[in-house]
CSV table of C-alpha atoms and ligand atoms in Angstrom, one decimal:
chain,number,residue,atom,x,y,z
A,1,UNK,CA,175.0,225.2,288.8
A,2,UNK,CA,175.3,221.7,287.2
A,3,UNK,CA,172.3,220.3,285.3
A,4,UNK,CA,170.8,217.3,287.2
A,5,UNK,CA,171.3,215.1,284.2
A,6,UNK,CA,175.0,216.0,284.1
A,7,UNK,CA,175.5,215.0,287.7
A,8,UNK,CA,173.7,211.7,287.2
A,9,UNK,CA,175.6,210.8,284.2
A,10,UNK,CA,178.9,211.7,285.9
A,11,UNK,CA,178.0,209.5,288.8
A,12,UNK,CA,177.2,206.7,286.3
A,13,UNK,CA,180.6,207.2,284.6
A,14,UNK,CA,182.4,207.2,287.9
A,15,UNK,CA,180.8,204.0,289.2
A,16,UNK,CA,181.1,202.2,285.8
A,17,UNK,CA,184.9,202.9,285.9
A,18,UNK,CA,185.2,201.9,289.5
A,19,UNK,CA,183.3,198.6,289.1
A,20,UNK,CA,184.8,197.9,285.7
A,21,UNK,CA,186.4,194.6,286.6
A,22,UNK,CA,183.7,193.3,288.9
A,23,UNK,CA,180.8,191.0,288.4
A,24,UNK,CA,177.6,190.2,290.3
A,25,UNK,CA,177.2,186.8,291.9
A,26,UNK,CA,174.5,185.5,289.5
A,27,UNK,CA,174.9,182.5,287.3
A,28,UNK,CA,175.6,184.8,284.3
A,29,UNK,CA,178.1,186.8,286.3
A,30,UNK,CA,176.5,190.0,285.1
A,31,UNK,CA,178.5,193.2,284.9
A,32,UNK,CA,178.5,194.9,288.4
A,33,UNK,CA,177.4,198.3,287.2
A,34,UNK,CA,173.9,196.9,286.4
A,35,UNK,CA,173.2,196.8,290.1
A,36,UNK,CA,173.8,200.4,291.0
A,37,UNK,CA,171.9,201.5,287.8
A,38,UNK,CA,169.0,199.3,288.9
A,39,UNK,CA,169.0,200.8,292.4
A,40,UNK,CA,169.0,204.3,290.9
A,41,UNK,CA,166.1,203.3,288.5
A,42,UNK,CA,164.1,202.0,291.5
A,43,UNK,CA,164.3,205.5,293.0
A,44,UNK,CA,162.8,207.1,289.8
A,45,UNK,CA,160.1,204.5,289.7
A,46,UNK,CA,159.0,205.7,293.1
A,47,UNK,CA,159.0,209.3,291.8
A,48,UNK,CA,162.3,210.3,293.5
A,49,UNK,CA,163.9,213.0,291.3
A,50,UNK,CA,166.5,214.4,293.8
A,51,UNK,CA,169.7,214.2,291.6
A,52,UNK,CA,172.0,213.9,294.6
A,53,UNK,CA,170.0,211.0,295.9
A,54,UNK,CA,170.1,209.3,292.5
A,55,UNK,CA,173.9,209.9,292.3
A,56,UNK,CA,174.3,208.4,295.8
A,57,UNK,CA,172.4,205.3,294.6
A,58,UNK,CA,174.7,205.0,291.5
A,59,UNK,CA,177.8,205.4,293.9
A,60,UNK,CA,176.4,203.4,296.8
A,61,UNK,CA,178.9,200.4,296.5
A,62,UNK,CA,182.0,202.3,295.5
A,63,UNK,CA,183.4,202.6,298.9
A,64,UNK,CA,182.6,199.2,300.2
A,65,UNK,CA,183.5,197.2,297.1
A,66,UNK,CA,186.2,199.2,295.1
A,67,UNK,CA,189.4,201.2,296.0
A,68,UNK,CA,187.4,204.5,296.1
A,69,UNK,CA,188.0,206.7,299.1
A,70,UNK,CA,185.6,209.4,300.6
A,71,UNK,CA,188.0,212.2,299.5
A,72,UNK,CA,187.3,211.3,295.8
A,73,UNK,CA,183.5,211.4,296.3
A,74,UNK,CA,183.8,214.6,298.2
A,75,UNK,CA,185.8,216.3,295.5
A,76,UNK,CA,183.7,215.0,292.6
A,77,UNK,CA,180.2,215.1,294.0
A,78,UNK,CA,180.2,217.2,297.2
A,79,UNK,CA,179.5,216.7,300.8
A,80,UNK,CA,175.9,215.4,300.8
A,81,UNK,CA,176.5,212.7,298.2
A,82,UNK,CA,179.7,211.7,299.9
A,83,UNK,CA,178.0,211.4,303.3
A,84,UNK,CA,175.1,209.4,301.9
A,85,UNK,CA,177.5,206.9,300.4
A,86,UNK,CA,179.4,206.7,303.6
A,87,UNK,CA,176.2,206.0,305.5
A,88,UNK,CA,175.5,203.1,303.0
A,89,UNK,CA,179.0,201.5,303.5
A,90,UNK,CA,179.6,198.5,305.8
A,91,UNK,CA,182.8,198.3,307.7
A,92,UNK,CA,184.5,195.3,306.0
A,93,UNK,CA,186.9,194.9,308.9
A,94,UNK,CA,184.0,193.3,310.8
A,95,UNK,CA,182.8,189.8,310.5
A,96,UNK,CA,179.8,189.3,308.2
A,97,UNK,CA,177.2,188.5,310.9
A,98,UNK,CA,178.2,191.7,312.8
A,99,UNK,CA,177.9,193.7,309.6
A,100,UNK,CA,174.4,192.3,309.0
A,101,UNK,CA,173.4,193.0,312.6
A,102,UNK,CA,174.7,196.5,312.3
A,103,UNK,CA,172.7,197.3,309.2
A,104,UNK,CA,169.6,196.4,311.1
A,105,UNK,CA,170.7,198.5,314.1
A,106,UNK,CA,171.8,201.6,312.0
A,107,UNK,CA,168.8,201.7,309.7
A,108,UNK,CA,166.6,204.1,311.9
A,109,UNK,CA,169.5,206.6,312.1
A,110,UNK,CA,170.0,207.0,308.3
A,111,UNK,CA,169.5,210.3,306.7
A,112,UNK,CA,166.3,210.6,304.6
A,113,UNK,CA,168.3,210.3,301.3
A,114,UNK,CA,170.3,207.3,302.4
A,115,UNK,CA,167.2,205.5,303.7
A,116,UNK,CA,165.6,205.8,300.3
A,117,UNK,CA,168.7,204.4,298.7
A,118,UNK,CA,168.8,201.6,301.3
A,119,UNK,CA,165.3,200.5,300.5
A,120,UNK,CA,166.0,200.5,296.7
A,121,UNK,CA,169.1,198.5,297.3
A,122,UNK,CA,167.1,195.9,299.2
A,123,UNK,CA,164.4,195.8,296.4
A,124,UNK,CA,167.2,195.2,293.9
A,125,UNK,CA,168.9,192.5,295.9
A,126,UNK,CA,165.7,190.7,296.8
A,127,UNK,CA,164.8,190.7,293.1
A,128,UNK,CA,168.3,189.2,292.4
A,129,UNK,CA,168.0,186.6,295.1
A,130,UNK,CA,164.5,185.6,293.7
A,131,UNK,CA,165.3,185.5,290.0
A,132,UNK,CA,169.1,185.4,289.5
A,133,UNK,CA,170.6,184.2,292.9
A,134,UNK,CA,174.2,183.1,293.4
A,135,UNK,CA,174.2,179.5,292.1
A,136,UNK,CA,175.5,178.0,295.3
A,137,UNK,CA,172.8,179.4,297.5
A,138,UNK,CA,170.2,177.1,299.0
A,139,UNK,CA,166.6,177.9,299.1
A,140,UNK,CA,166.9,178.3,302.9
A,141,UNK,CA,169.7,180.8,302.5
A,142,UNK,CA,167.6,182.8,299.9
A,143,UNK,CA,164.7,182.9,302.3
A,144,UNK,CA,167.0,184.0,305.2
A,145,UNK,CA,168.4,186.9,303.0
A,146,UNK,CA,164.9,188.1,302.3
A,147,UNK,CA,164.0,187.9,306.1
A,148,UNK,CA,167.1,190.0,306.9
A,149,UNK,CA,166.5,192.5,304.2
A,150,UNK,CA,163.0,193.0,305.5
A,151,UNK,CA,164.3,193.6,309.1
A,152,UNK,CA,166.6,196.3,307.7
A,153,UNK,CA,163.8,198.0,305.7
A,154,UNK,CA,161.5,197.8,308.7
A,155,UNK,CA,163.9,200.2,310.4
A,156,UNK,CA,164.2,202.7,307.6
A,157,UNK,CA,162.1,205.9,308.0
A,158,UNK,CA,160.9,206.4,304.4
A,159,UNK,CA,158.2,208.9,303.6
A,160,UNK,CA,157.2,207.5,300.2
A,161,UNK,CA,154.1,205.2,300.0
A,162,UNK,CA,155.0,204.1,296.4
A,163,UNK,CA,158.4,202.9,297.5
A,164,UNK,CA,157.0,201.1,300.6
A,165,UNK,CA,154.4,199.3,298.4
A,166,UNK,CA,157.0,198.4,295.8
A,167,UNK,CA,159.2,196.9,298.6
A,168,UNK,CA,156.2,195.0,300.2
A,169,UNK,CA,155.3,193.6,296.7
A,170,UNK,CA,158.8,192.7,295.8
A,171,UNK,CA,159.2,190.9,299.2
A,172,UNK,CA,155.9,189.1,299.0
A,173,UNK,CA,156.4,187.8,295.5
A,174,UNK,CA,160.0,186.8,296.3
A,175,UNK,CA,158.8,184.7,299.3
A,176,UNK,CA,156.1,183.1,297.2
A,177,UNK,CA,158.4,182.2,294.4
A,178,UNK,CA,161.2,180.8,296.7
A,179,UNK,CA,158.6,178.9,298.7
A,180,UNK,CA,157.2,177.4,295.4
A,181,UNK,CA,160.8,176.3,294.6
A,182,UNK,CA,161.2,174.8,298.1
A,183,UNK,CA,158.0,172.7,297.6
A,184,UNK,CA,159.2,171.5,294.2
A,185,UNK,CA,162.6,170.5,295.6
B,201,NDP,P1,176.3,188.0,301.1
B,201,NDP,O1,176.3,189.1,301.8
B,201,NDP,O2,177.5,187.0,301.0
B,201,NDP,O3,175.7,188.2,299.7
B,201,NDP,C1,174.7,189.0,299.5
B,201,NDP,C2,175.2,190.3,298.9
B,201,NDP,O4,175.9,190.1,297.7
B,201,NDP,C3,174.0,191.1,298.5
B,201,NDP,O5,173.6,191.9,299.6
B,201,NDP,C4,174.6,192.0,297.4
B,201,NDP,O6,175.2,193.1,298.0
B,201,NDP,C5,175.6,191.0,296.8
B,201,NDP,N1,175.2,190.3,295.6
B,201,NDP,C6,175.9,190.3,294.3
B,201,NDP,N2,175.2,189.6,293.4
B,201,NDP,C7,174.2,189.1,294.0
B,201,NDP,C8,173.1,188.3,293.4
B,201,NDP,N3,173.1,187.8,292.2
B,201,NDP,N4,172.1,188.0,294.3
B,201,NDP,C9,172.1,188.5,295.5
B,201,NDP,N5,173.1,189.3,296.1
B,201,NDP,C10,174.2,189.6,295.3
B,201,NDP,O7,175.1,187.0,301.6
B,201,NDP,P2,174.7,186.7,303.1
B,201,NDP,O8,175.9,186.4,303.8
B,201,NDP,O9,173.9,187.9,303.4
B,201,NDP,O10,173.7,185.5,303.1
B,201,NDP,C11,172.4,185.6,303.2
B,201,NDP,C12,171.8,185.1,304.4
B,201,NDP,O11,172.2,183.7,304.5
B,201,NDP,C13,172.3,185.7,305.7
B,201,NDP,O12,171.3,186.3,306.4
B,201,NDP,C14,173.1,184.7,306.4
B,201,NDP,O13,172.7,184.6,307.8
B,201,NDP,C15,172.6,183.4,305.7
B,201,NDP,N6,173.7,182.5,305.5
B,201,NDP,C16,173.2,181.1,305.3
B,201,NDP,C17,174.2,180.2,305.0
B,201,NDP,C18,173.7,178.8,304.8
B,201,NDP,O14,174.4,178.1,304.3
B,201,NDP,N7,172.4,178.5,305.2
B,201,NDP,C19,175.6,180.5,304.9
B,201,NDP,C20,176.0,181.9,305.1
B,201,NDP,C21,175.0,182.8,305.4
B,201,NDP,P3,175.5,194.5,297.3
B,201,NDP,O15,174.2,195.2,297.0
B,201,NDP,O16,176.3,195.2,298.4
B,201,NDP,O17,176.4,194.1,296.2
B,202,ZN,ZN1,174.0,197.4,296.6
């Protein structure tokens, strides 16, 4: 049986290699890997210690944003981790608006582990949209992103009060700070 820390570090290493040439959309073009690591950290802040859920957080954008295929995740991390990552992957063949709509529609059907990662992903992205947004986004677009993220999370069945509170606080502070920016503009 593999040690939990070994699984988590293997997932970190796998994701770091897969995302090695990618950057986030913020002004500083941060290395992509900071995002999955932040999502995994959000889980631990809420007291979630299941190593397979933490691994799924670290890997959650590999299928969607890199050349990774499910068979690689299955071989390296097993069926449960692979399935969670698949649940967290949008179909990139679909137009963006449709992908956004489907995230809202599919949220209630997510497995418990995938729902936890989904909420942490939205906490991380709301934090980014609040403090380090893509430079070309208007305040209206940033607000719309927060509204959409809130509607996805509203559908996620998550049995963790700390995580729900953390999401609510992140959303409220984000709205407040973007609104303040709107009033200044
Ligand atoms: P995108 O999906 O293009 O970008 C957001 C995604 O990019 C995030 O979910 C995140 O995904 C990733 N990302 C990488 N770096 C950052 C960063 N620094 N900050 C935030 N996200 C980052 O955006 P949307 O199309 O969702 O646009 C947001 C909203 O704006 C939508 O609801 C849409 O309706 C609306 N919109 C408004 C327009 C306007 O001009 N008013 C134009 C287009 C859309 P991940 O975690 O997967 O990496
Ligand atoms: Zn993500």
